[in-house]
Amino acid sequence: MADGRLGEHTALAKDQGPTGPNKERQEAPHAHWIEAAAHNQFVYVADLGLDRVLIFKFDATSGSLTPAAPLTAKAPPLNPLSATLNPGAGPRHAAFAPDGKFMYVLGELQSSVTVFANDAEGAYRTVQQISTLPKGFAGRNDAAEIAVHPSGKFLYASNRGHDSIAIFAIDARRGTLTFVAHVLTGGKEPRNFAIDPSGQYLLAENQLSNNVVVFKIDRATGGLTPTGQVVEVPSPVDLAFWPRE
């Protein structure tokens, strides 16, 4: 509303389809994340239960959502248009390359990142899947958050259990990821993290240790170095930067 109040809902879309193999976490559709992207023309919904990212056309004037169809008959016959992950991946969140050509989907249940390319037909094809964990790690882990650096050169993903941020370099032409490093978050259960708009700092929110740890980002390598600043916050789970006036 003009005065900031919320009006009646303008759209109601119900996820449907076959669920993934994880009977404890994928017993039903589970819409876990939503974001408007592609110049506000489309809305993306990561459904952890369906192992898919559903794509809807968005009317910014009316607020309506319409299942997106492939742009041409040559595209895969999916309705609605979606990006499908490996069975059991459990898509939690997603992030986009600055130019919109690639989508990076975090699989919570398999601790993975799946890279999708947006092709000329309007469909998403799988380019790569890569683990967020070190080789040989056998402990409990749930991937939590994912973000692309404002430069488009690096991708970050957090691990709850290993308690780290995985850093990857991005190939700008192909969209593929190359592992760079794991950096411990200085606490337990990094459920979320955020990169400041300037791309200089990453703030990791450790839910179970009740702290937010600040890291300096190396713009050349993507590396993270603790600044020494730690803010005590009860059970931090999300963080956003408010744009300056």
GROMACS .gro file of N, CA and C in nm, residues 9-144:
model
  408
    9HIS      N    1  -0.322  -1.042  -0.061
    9HIS     CA    2  -0.223  -1.105  -0.147
    9HIS      C    3  -0.267  -1.094  -0.293
   10THR      N    4  -0.172  -1.078  -0.381
   10THR     CA    5  -0.199  -1.061  -0.524
   10THR      C    6  -0.175  -1.188  -0.603
   11ALA      N    7  -0.113  -1.286  -0.541
   11ALA     CA    8  -0.088  -1.413  -0.609
   11ALA      C    9  -0.075  -1.523  -0.505
   12LEU      N   10  -0.115  -1.643  -0.544
   12LEU     CA   11  -0.100  -1.759  -0.457
   12LEU      C   12  -0.065  -1.878  -0.545
   13ALA      N   13   0.060  -1.920  -0.540
   13ALA     CA   14   0.107  -2.031  -0.621
   13ALA      C   15   0.142  -2.147  -0.530
   14LYS      N   16   0.092  -2.265  -0.560
   14LYS     CA   17   0.117  -2.383  -0.478
   14LYS      C   18   0.209  -2.477  -0.552
   15ASP      N   19   0.323  -2.507  -0.489
   15ASP     CA   20   0.419  -2.600  -0.551
   15ASP      C   21   0.360  -2.741  -0.554
   16GLN      N   22   0.381  -2.809  -0.666
   16GLN     CA   23   0.332  -2.945  -0.681
   16GLN      C   24   0.434  -3.027  -0.758
   17GLY      N   25   0.427  -3.158  -0.740
   17GLY     CA   26   0.515  -3.246  -0.815
   17GLY      C   27   0.574  -3.354  -0.728
   18PRO      N   28   0.647  -3.447  -0.790
   18PRO     CA   29   0.709  -3.556  -0.714
   18PRO      C   30   0.819  -3.503  -0.623
   19THR      N   31   0.827  -3.559  -0.504
   19THR     CA   32   0.925  -3.513  -0.406
   19THR      C   33   1.054  -3.594  -0.415
   20GLY      N   34   1.157  -3.545  -0.346
   20GLY     CA   35   1.287  -3.610  -0.348
   20GLY      C   36   1.291  -3.734  -0.260
   21PRO      N   37   1.406  -3.803  -0.258
   21PRO     CA   38   1.418  -3.932  -0.188
   21PRO      C   39   1.438  -3.924  -0.038
   22ASN      N   40   1.470  -3.805   0.015
   22ASN     CA   41   1.496  -3.791   0.158
   22ASN      C   42   1.362  -3.785   0.232
   23LYS      N   43   1.323  -3.896   0.295
   23LYS     CA   44   1.190  -3.907   0.355
   23LYS      C   45   1.172  -3.815   0.475
   24GLU      N   46   1.281  -3.778   0.542
   24GLU     CA   47   1.270  -3.691   0.659
   24GLU      C   48   1.253  -3.544   0.620
   25ARG      N   49   1.320  -3.501   0.514
   25ARG     CA   50   1.319  -3.359   0.477
   25ARG      C   51   1.241  -3.330   0.349
   26GLN      N   52   1.209  -3.433   0.272
   26GLN     CA   53   1.143  -3.412   0.143
   26GLN      C   54   1.011  -3.488   0.135
   27GLU      N   55   0.938  -3.488   0.246
   27GLU     CA   56   0.811  -3.561   0.250
   27GLU      C   57   0.701  -3.491   0.171
   28ALA      N   58   0.723  -3.362   0.138
   28ALA     CA   59   0.624  -3.283   0.066
   28ALA      C   60   0.695  -3.164   0.002
   29PRO      N   61   0.627  -3.091  -0.089
   29PRO     CA   62   0.686  -2.968  -0.142
   29PRO      C   63   0.722  -2.874  -0.027
   30HIS      N   64   0.834  -2.805  -0.041
   30HIS     CA   65   0.887  -2.722   0.068
   30HIS      C   66   0.954  -2.600   0.006
   31ALA      N   67   0.873  -2.498  -0.022
   31ALA     CA   68   0.928  -2.375  -0.077
   31ALA      C   69   1.013  -2.306   0.029
   32HIS      N   70   1.144  -2.295   0.002
   32HIS     CA   71   1.237  -2.250   0.105
   32HIS      C   72   1.291  -2.109   0.080
   33TRP      N   73   1.282  -2.061  -0.043
   33TRP     CA   74   1.344  -1.932  -0.078
   33TRP      C   75   1.272  -1.875  -0.200
   34ILE      N   76   1.259  -1.743  -0.206
   34ILE     CA   77   1.197  -1.679  -0.320
   34ILE      C   78   1.268  -1.547  -0.349
   35GLU      N   79   1.284  -1.516  -0.477
   35GLU     CA   80   1.349  -1.390  -0.514
   35GLU      C   81   1.303  -1.347  -0.652
   36ALA      N   82   1.281  -1.217  -0.666
   36ALA     CA   83   1.253  -1.159  -0.798
   36ALA      C   84   1.386  -1.123  -0.862
   37ALA      N   85   1.404  -1.161  -0.988
   37ALA     CA   86   1.531  -1.136  -1.057
   37ALA      C   87   1.501  -1.108  -1.204
   38ALA      N   88   1.607  -1.103  -1.284
   38ALA     CA   89   1.595  -1.076  -1.428
   38ALA      C   90   1.514  -0.949  -1.451
   39HIS      N   91   1.563  -0.839  -1.390
   39HIS     CA   92   1.500  -0.708  -1.405
   39HIS      C   93   1.354  -0.710  -1.358
   40ASN      N   94   1.328  -0.788  -1.254
   40ASN     CA   95   1.196  -0.796  -1.193
   40ASN      C   96   1.092  -0.861  -1.282
   41GLN      N   97   1.136  -0.934  -1.384
   41GLN     CA   98   1.042  -0.998  -1.475
   41GLN      C   99   1.004  -1.139  -1.430
   42PHE      N  100   1.089  -1.202  -1.351
   42PHE     CA  101   1.065  -1.340  -1.309
   42PHE      C  102   1.085  -1.354  -1.158
   43VAL      N  103   1.014  -1.450  -1.101
   43VAL     CA  104   1.030  -1.487  -0.961
   43VAL      C  105   1.078  -1.631  -0.956
   44TYR      N  106   1.178  -1.656  -0.874
   44TYR     CA  107   1.238  -1.788  -0.861
   44TYR      C  108   1.208  -1.843  -0.722
   45VAL      N  109   1.167  -1.969  -0.715
   45VAL     CA  110   1.133  -2.034  -0.589
   45VAL      C  111   1.212  -2.163  -0.576
   46ALA      N  112   1.299  -2.170  -0.476
   46ALA     CA  113   1.374  -2.293  -0.449
   46ALA      C  114   1.287  -2.382  -0.361
   47ASP      N  115   1.249  -2.499  -0.414
   47ASP     CA  116   1.167  -2.593  -0.338
   47ASP      C  117   1.253  -2.710  -0.294
   48LEU      N  118   1.283  -2.712  -0.164
   48LEU     CA  119   1.371  -2.815  -0.108
   48LEU      C  120   1.311  -2.954  -0.123
   49GLY      N  121   1.180  -2.964  -0.115
   49GLY     CA  122   1.115  -3.094  -0.124
   49GLY      C  123   1.109  -3.151  -0.264
   50LEU      N  124   1.102  -3.064  -0.365
   50LEU     CA  125   1.087  -3.109  -0.503
   50LEU      C  126   1.220  -3.121  -0.578
   51ASP      N  127   1.330  -3.075  -0.518
   51ASP     CA  128   1.460  -3.072  -0.587
   51ASP      C  129   1.453  -2.989  -0.714
   52ARG      N  130   1.379  -2.879  -0.708
   52ARG     CA  131   1.365  -2.793  -0.825
   52ARG      C  132   1.361  -2.646  -0.784
   53VAL      N  133   1.404  -2.560  -0.875
   53VAL     CA  134   1.382  -2.417  -0.862
   53VAL      C  135   1.274  -2.382  -0.964
   54LEU      N  136   1.156  -2.344  -0.915
   54LEU     CA  137   1.044  -2.312  -1.001
   54LEU      C  138   1.054  -2.166  -1.046
   55ILE      N  139   1.010  -2.139  -1.168
   55ILE     CA  140   1.025  -2.007  -1.227
   55ILE      C  141   0.888  -1.956  -1.269
   56PHE      N  142   0.855  -1.834  -1.226
   56PHE     CA  143   0.727  -1.773  -1.257
   56PHE      C  144   0.748  -1.637  -1.323
   57LYS      N  145   0.662  -1.604  -1.418
   57LYS     CA  146   0.660  -1.468  -1.471
   57LYS      C  147   0.595  -1.378  -1.366
   58PHE      N  148   0.652  -1.259  -1.348
   58PHE     CA  149   0.604  -1.167  -1.246
   58PHE      C  150   0.557  -1.037  -1.310
   59ASP      N  151   0.434  -0.997  -1.279
   59ASP     CA  152   0.380  -0.870  -1.324
   59ASP      C  153   0.396  -0.771  -1.210
   60ALA      N  154   0.490  -0.679  -1.225
   60ALA     CA  155   0.521  -0.586  -1.116
   60ALA      C  156   0.409  -0.488  -1.089
   61THR      N  157   0.319  -0.470  -1.186
   61THR     CA  158   0.207  -0.378  -1.167
   61THR      C  159   0.096  -0.441  -1.085
   62SER      N  160   0.058  -0.562  -1.122
   62SER     CA  161  -0.052  -0.630  -1.053
   62SER      C  162  -0.005  -0.721  -0.940
   63GLY      N  163   0.123  -0.758  -0.945
   63GLY     CA  164   0.176  -0.851  -0.845
   63GLY      C  165   0.144  -0.996  -0.873
   64SER      N  166   0.096  -1.025  -0.993
   64SER     CA  167   0.056  -1.162  -1.025
   64SER      C  168   0.175  -1.249  -1.063
   65LEU      N  169   0.160  -1.379  -1.040
   65LEU     CA  170   0.260  -1.478  -1.078
   65LEU      C  171   0.197  -1.576  -1.176
   66THR      N  172   0.269  -1.604  -1.285
   66THR     CA  173   0.223  -1.700  -1.385
   66THR      C  174   0.334  -1.800  -1.410
   67PRO      N  175   0.305  -1.931  -1.405
   67PRO     CA  176   0.411  -2.028  -1.435
   67PRO      C  177   0.478  -1.996  -1.568
   68ALA      N  178   0.610  -1.987  -1.567
   68ALA     CA  179   0.684  -1.952  -1.688
   68ALA      C  180   0.692  -2.073  -1.779
   69ALA      N  181   0.670  -2.051  -1.908
   69ALA     CA  182   0.682  -2.156  -2.008
   69ALA      C  183   0.807  -2.132  -2.089
   70PRO      N  184   0.864  -2.236  -2.150
   70PRO     CA  185   0.980  -2.216  -2.236
   70PRO      C  186   0.951  -2.115  -2.346
   71LEU      N  187   1.051  -2.042  -2.388
   71LEU     CA  188   1.031  -1.938  -2.489
   71LEU      C  189   1.000  -1.996  -2.626
   72THR      N  190   1.051  -2.115  -2.655
   72THR     CA  191   1.024  -2.177  -2.784
   72THR      C  192   0.992  -2.324  -2.764
   73ALA      N  193   0.939  -2.387  -2.866
   73ALA     CA  194   0.902  -2.528  -2.857
   73ALA      C  195   1.024  -2.618  -2.843
   74LYS      N  196   1.143  -2.566  -2.872
   74LYS     CA  197   1.264  -2.647  -2.864
   74LYS      C  198   1.311  -2.666  -2.720
   75ALA      N  199   1.260  -2.583  -2.631
   75ALA     CA  200   1.303  -2.593  -2.491
   75ALA      C  201   1.239  -2.714  -2.424
   76PRO      N  202   1.296  -2.762  -2.315
   76PRO     CA  203   1.238  -2.878  -2.245
   76PRO      C  204   1.093  -2.851  -2.205
   77PRO      N  205   1.005  -2.948  -2.223
   77PRO     CA  206   0.862  -2.928  -2.195
   77PRO      C  207   0.831  -2.933  -2.047
   78LEU      N  208   0.875  -2.834  -1.974
   78LEU     CA  209   0.850  -2.827  -1.831
   78LEU      C  210   0.744  -2.721  -1.804
   79ASN      N  211   0.651  -2.750  -1.716
   79ASN     CA  212   0.547  -2.654  -1.684
   79ASN      C  213   0.519  -2.660  -1.534
   80PRO      N  214   0.556  -2.562  -1.456
   80PRO     CA  215   0.623  -2.442  -1.503
   80PRO      C  216   0.771  -2.467  -1.534
   81LEU      N  217   0.829  -2.373  -1.603
   81LEU     CA  218   0.972  -2.381  -1.632
   81LEU      C  219   1.047  -2.390  -1.500
   82SER      N  220   1.148  -2.476  -1.494
   82SER     CA  221   1.220  -2.493  -1.369
   82SER      C  222   1.362  -2.539  -1.396
   83ALA      N  223   1.443  -2.531  -1.292
   83ALA     CA  224   1.578  -2.588  -1.295
   83ALA      C  225   1.577  -2.705  -1.199
   84THR      N  226   1.613  -2.823  -1.248
   84THR     CA  227   1.604  -2.946  -1.169
   84THR      C  228   1.741  -2.989  -1.120
   85LEU      N  229   1.750  -3.018  -0.990
   85LEU     CA  230   1.875  -3.062  -0.929
   85LEU      C  231   1.877  -3.214  -0.919
   86ASN      N  232   1.993  -3.267  -0.878
   86ASN     CA  233   2.004  -3.411  -0.854
   86ASN      C  234   1.907  -3.453  -0.744
   87PRO      N  235   1.850  -3.573  -0.752
   87PRO     CA  236   1.760  -3.620  -0.647
   87PRO      C  237   1.825  -3.615  -0.509
   88GLY      N  238   1.755  -3.553  -0.415
   88GLY     CA  239   1.806  -3.545  -0.278
   88GLY      C  240   1.895  -3.426  -0.250
   89ALA      N  241   1.918  -3.340  -0.350
   89ALA     CA  242   2.004  -3.223  -0.329
   89ALA      C  243   1.942  -3.127  -0.228
   90GLY      N  244   1.812  -3.106  -0.237
   90GLY     CA  245   1.744  -3.018  -0.143
   90GLY      C  246   1.779  -2.872  -0.163
   91PRO      N  247   1.736  -2.809  -0.274
   91PRO     CA  248   1.771  -2.669  -0.298
   91PRO      C  249   1.719  -2.578  -0.188
   92ARG      N  250   1.807  -2.498  -0.132
   92ARG     CA  251   1.773  -2.411  -0.020
   92ARG      C  252   1.766  -2.265  -0.063
   93HIS      N  253   1.874  -2.216  -0.122
   93HIS     CA  254   1.883  -2.078  -0.169
   93HIS      C  255   1.950  -2.077  -0.306
   94ALA      N  256   1.947  -1.964  -0.374
   94ALA     CA  257   2.015  -1.949  -0.502
   94ALA      C  258   2.073  -1.809  -0.514
   95ALA      N  259   2.169  -1.795  -0.602
   95ALA     CA  260   2.230  -1.665  -0.632
   95ALA      C  261   2.255  -1.658  -0.781
   96PHE      N  262   2.267  -1.536  -0.833
   96PHE     CA  263   2.280  -1.517  -0.977
   96PHE      C  264   2.410  -1.443  -1.011
   97ALA      N  265   2.464  -1.476  -1.128
   97ALA     CA  266   2.575  -1.397  -1.180
   97ALA      C  267   2.524  -1.256  -1.208
   98PRO      N  268   2.609  -1.154  -1.197
   98PRO     CA  269   2.562  -1.016  -1.219
   98PRO      C  270   2.495  -0.995  -1.354
   99ASP      N  271   2.537  -1.068  -1.458
   99ASP     CA  272   2.475  -1.051  -1.589
   99ASP      C  273   2.353  -1.140  -1.609
  100GLY      N  274   2.320  -1.222  -1.510
  100GLY     CA  275   2.201  -1.305  -1.516
  100GLY      C  276   2.215  -1.431  -1.599
  101LYS      N  277   2.333  -1.458  -1.654
  101LYS     CA  278   2.349  -1.573  -1.742
  101LYS      C  279   2.358  -1.705  -1.666
  102PHE      N  280   2.395  -1.698  -1.540
  102PHE     CA  281   2.413  -1.821  -1.461
  102PHE      C  282   2.340  -1.810  -1.328
  103MET      N  283   2.286  -1.923  -1.286
  103MET     CA  284   2.222  -1.933  -1.155
  103MET      C  285   2.295  -2.040  -1.074
  104TYR      N  286   2.323  -2.008  -0.949
  104TYR     CA  287   2.395  -2.098  -0.859
  104TYR      C  288   2.301  -2.139  -0.746
  105VAL      N  289   2.272  -2.269  -0.738
  105VAL     CA  290   2.173  -2.318  -0.642
  105VAL      C  291   2.243  -2.400  -0.534
  106LEU      N  292   2.217  -2.364  -0.410
  106LEU     CA  293   2.277  -2.434  -0.297
  106LEU      C  294   2.189  -2.552  -0.258
  107GLY      N  295   2.247  -2.672  -0.257
  107GLY     CA  296   2.177  -2.791  -0.212
  107GLY      C  297   2.206  -2.815  -0.065
  108GLU      N  298   2.109  -2.787   0.020
  108GLU     CA  299   2.129  -2.801   0.165
  108GLU      C  300   2.159  -2.945   0.204
  109LEU      N  301   2.085  -3.039   0.149
  109LEU     CA  302   2.093  -3.177   0.196
  109LEU      C  303   2.217  -3.250   0.148
  110GLN      N  304   2.270  -3.212   0.032
  110GLN     CA  305   2.391  -3.277  -0.021
  110GLN      C  306   2.514  -3.187  -0.013
  111SER      N  307   2.500  -3.070   0.052
  111SER     CA  308   2.613  -2.976   0.066
  111SER      C  309   2.680  -2.953  -0.069
  112SER      N  310   2.603  -2.899  -0.161
  112SER     CA  311   2.651  -2.884  -0.298
  112SER      C  312   2.607  -2.751  -0.357
  113VAL      N  313   2.676  -2.711  -0.463
  113VAL     CA  314   2.633  -2.599  -0.546
  113VAL      C  315   2.614  -2.653  -0.687
  114THR      N  316   2.497  -2.629  -0.744
  114THR     CA  317   2.470  -2.667  -0.882
  114THR      C  318   2.466  -2.541  -0.967
  115VAL      N  319   2.542  -2.542  -1.076
  115VAL     CA  320   2.550  -2.427  -1.166
  115VAL      C  321   2.456  -2.451  -1.283
  116PHE      N  322   2.370  -2.354  -1.311
  116PHE     CA  323   2.279  -2.360  -1.424
  116PHE      C  324   2.307  -2.244  -1.519
  117ALA      N  325   2.303  -2.272  -1.649
  117ALA     CA  326   2.317  -2.169  -1.752
  117ALA      C  327   2.180  -2.141  -1.811
  118ASN      N  328   2.148  -2.014  -1.827
  118ASN     CA  329   2.023  -1.972  -1.888
  118ASN      C  330   2.046  -1.964  -2.038
  119ASP      N  331   1.992  -2.062  -2.113
  119ASP     CA  332   2.022  -2.068  -2.256
  119ASP      C  333   1.927  -1.983  -2.339
  120ALA      N  334   1.951  -1.980  -2.470
  120ALA     CA  335   1.875  -1.894  -2.560
  120ALA      C  336   1.728  -1.934  -2.569
  121GLU      N  337   1.694  -2.056  -2.527
  121GLU     CA  338   1.556  -2.102  -2.532
  121GLU      C  339   1.478  -2.061  -2.407
  122GLY      N  340   1.545  -1.998  -2.314
  122GLY     CA  341   1.479  -1.958  -2.191
  122GLY      C  342   1.478  -2.065  -2.084
  123ALA      N  343   1.544  -2.177  -2.110
  123ALA     CA  344   1.550  -2.287  -2.013
  123ALA      C  345   1.685  -2.286  -1.942
  124TYR      N  346   1.691  -2.358  -1.831
  124TYR     CA  347   1.815  -2.369  -1.755
  124TYR      C  348   1.872  -2.509  -1.771
  125ARG      N  349   1.999  -2.515  -1.809
  125ARG     CA  350   2.066  -2.645  -1.823
  125ARG      C  351   2.177  -2.653  -1.719
  126THR      N  352   2.199  -2.774  -1.670
  126THR     CA  353   2.301  -2.795  -1.568
  126THR      C  354   2.440  -2.788  -1.628
  127VAL      N  355   2.526  -2.711  -1.565
  127VAL     CA  356   2.665  -2.695  -1.611
  127VAL      C  357   2.761  -2.772  -1.521
  128GLN      N  358   2.734  -2.771  -1.390
  128GLN     CA  359   2.829  -2.828  -1.294
  128GLN      C  360   2.761  -2.850  -1.160
  129GLN      N  361   2.808  -2.950  -1.087
  129GLN     CA  362   2.773  -2.964  -0.946
  129GLN      C  363   2.903  -2.985  -0.870
  130ILE      N  364   2.919  -2.913  -0.760
  130ILE     CA  365   3.043  -2.918  -0.684
  130ILE      C  366   3.010  -2.916  -0.535
  131SER      N  367   3.089  -2.988  -0.456
  131SER     CA  368   3.066  -2.996  -0.312
  131SER      C  369   3.114  -2.870  -0.241
  132THR      N  370   3.046  -2.837  -0.132
  132THR     CA  371   3.090  -2.726  -0.048
  132THR      C  372   3.181  -2.773   0.065
  133LEU      N  373   3.208  -2.903   0.072
  133LEU     CA  374   3.285  -2.960   0.183
  133LEU      C  375   3.423  -3.008   0.140
  134PRO      N  376   3.516  -3.019   0.234
  134PRO     CA  377   3.646  -3.078   0.202
  134PRO      C  378   3.631  -3.226   0.171
  135LYS      N  379   3.719  -3.278   0.087
  135LYS     CA  380   3.718  -3.421   0.058
  135LYS      C  381   3.743  -3.500   0.187
  136GLY      N  382   3.666  -3.605   0.205
  136GLY     CA  383   3.684  -3.690   0.321
  136GLY      C  384   3.608  -3.648   0.445
  137PHE      N  385   3.543  -3.531   0.441
  137PHE     CA  386   3.467  -3.488   0.559
  137PHE      C  387   3.347  -3.581   0.578
  138ALA      N  388   3.333  -3.637   0.698
  138ALA     CA  389   3.229  -3.737   0.721
  138ALA      C  390   3.129  -3.696   0.830
  139GLY      N  391   3.142  -3.576   0.882
  139GLY     CA  392   3.052  -3.532   0.988
  139GLY      C  393   2.919  -3.483   0.934
  140ARG      N  394   2.832  -3.445   1.025
  140ARG     CA  395   2.703  -3.389   0.987
  140ARG      C  396   2.722  -3.249   0.928
  141ASN      N  397   2.651  -3.218   0.820
  141ASN     CA  398   2.660  -3.085   0.762
  141ASN      C  399   2.533  -3.051   0.686
  142ASP      N  400   2.491  -2.927   0.698
  142ASP     CA  401   2.381  -2.873   0.619
  142ASP      C  402   2.428  -2.742   0.558
  143ALA      N  403   2.431  -2.735   0.426
  143ALA     CA  404   2.468  -2.609   0.360
  143ALA      C  405   2.359  -2.506   0.389
  144ALA      N  406   2.397  -2.379   0.402
  144ALA     CA  407   2.300  -2.281   0.452
  144ALA      C  408   2.279  -2.160   0.362
   0.00000   0.00000   0.00000
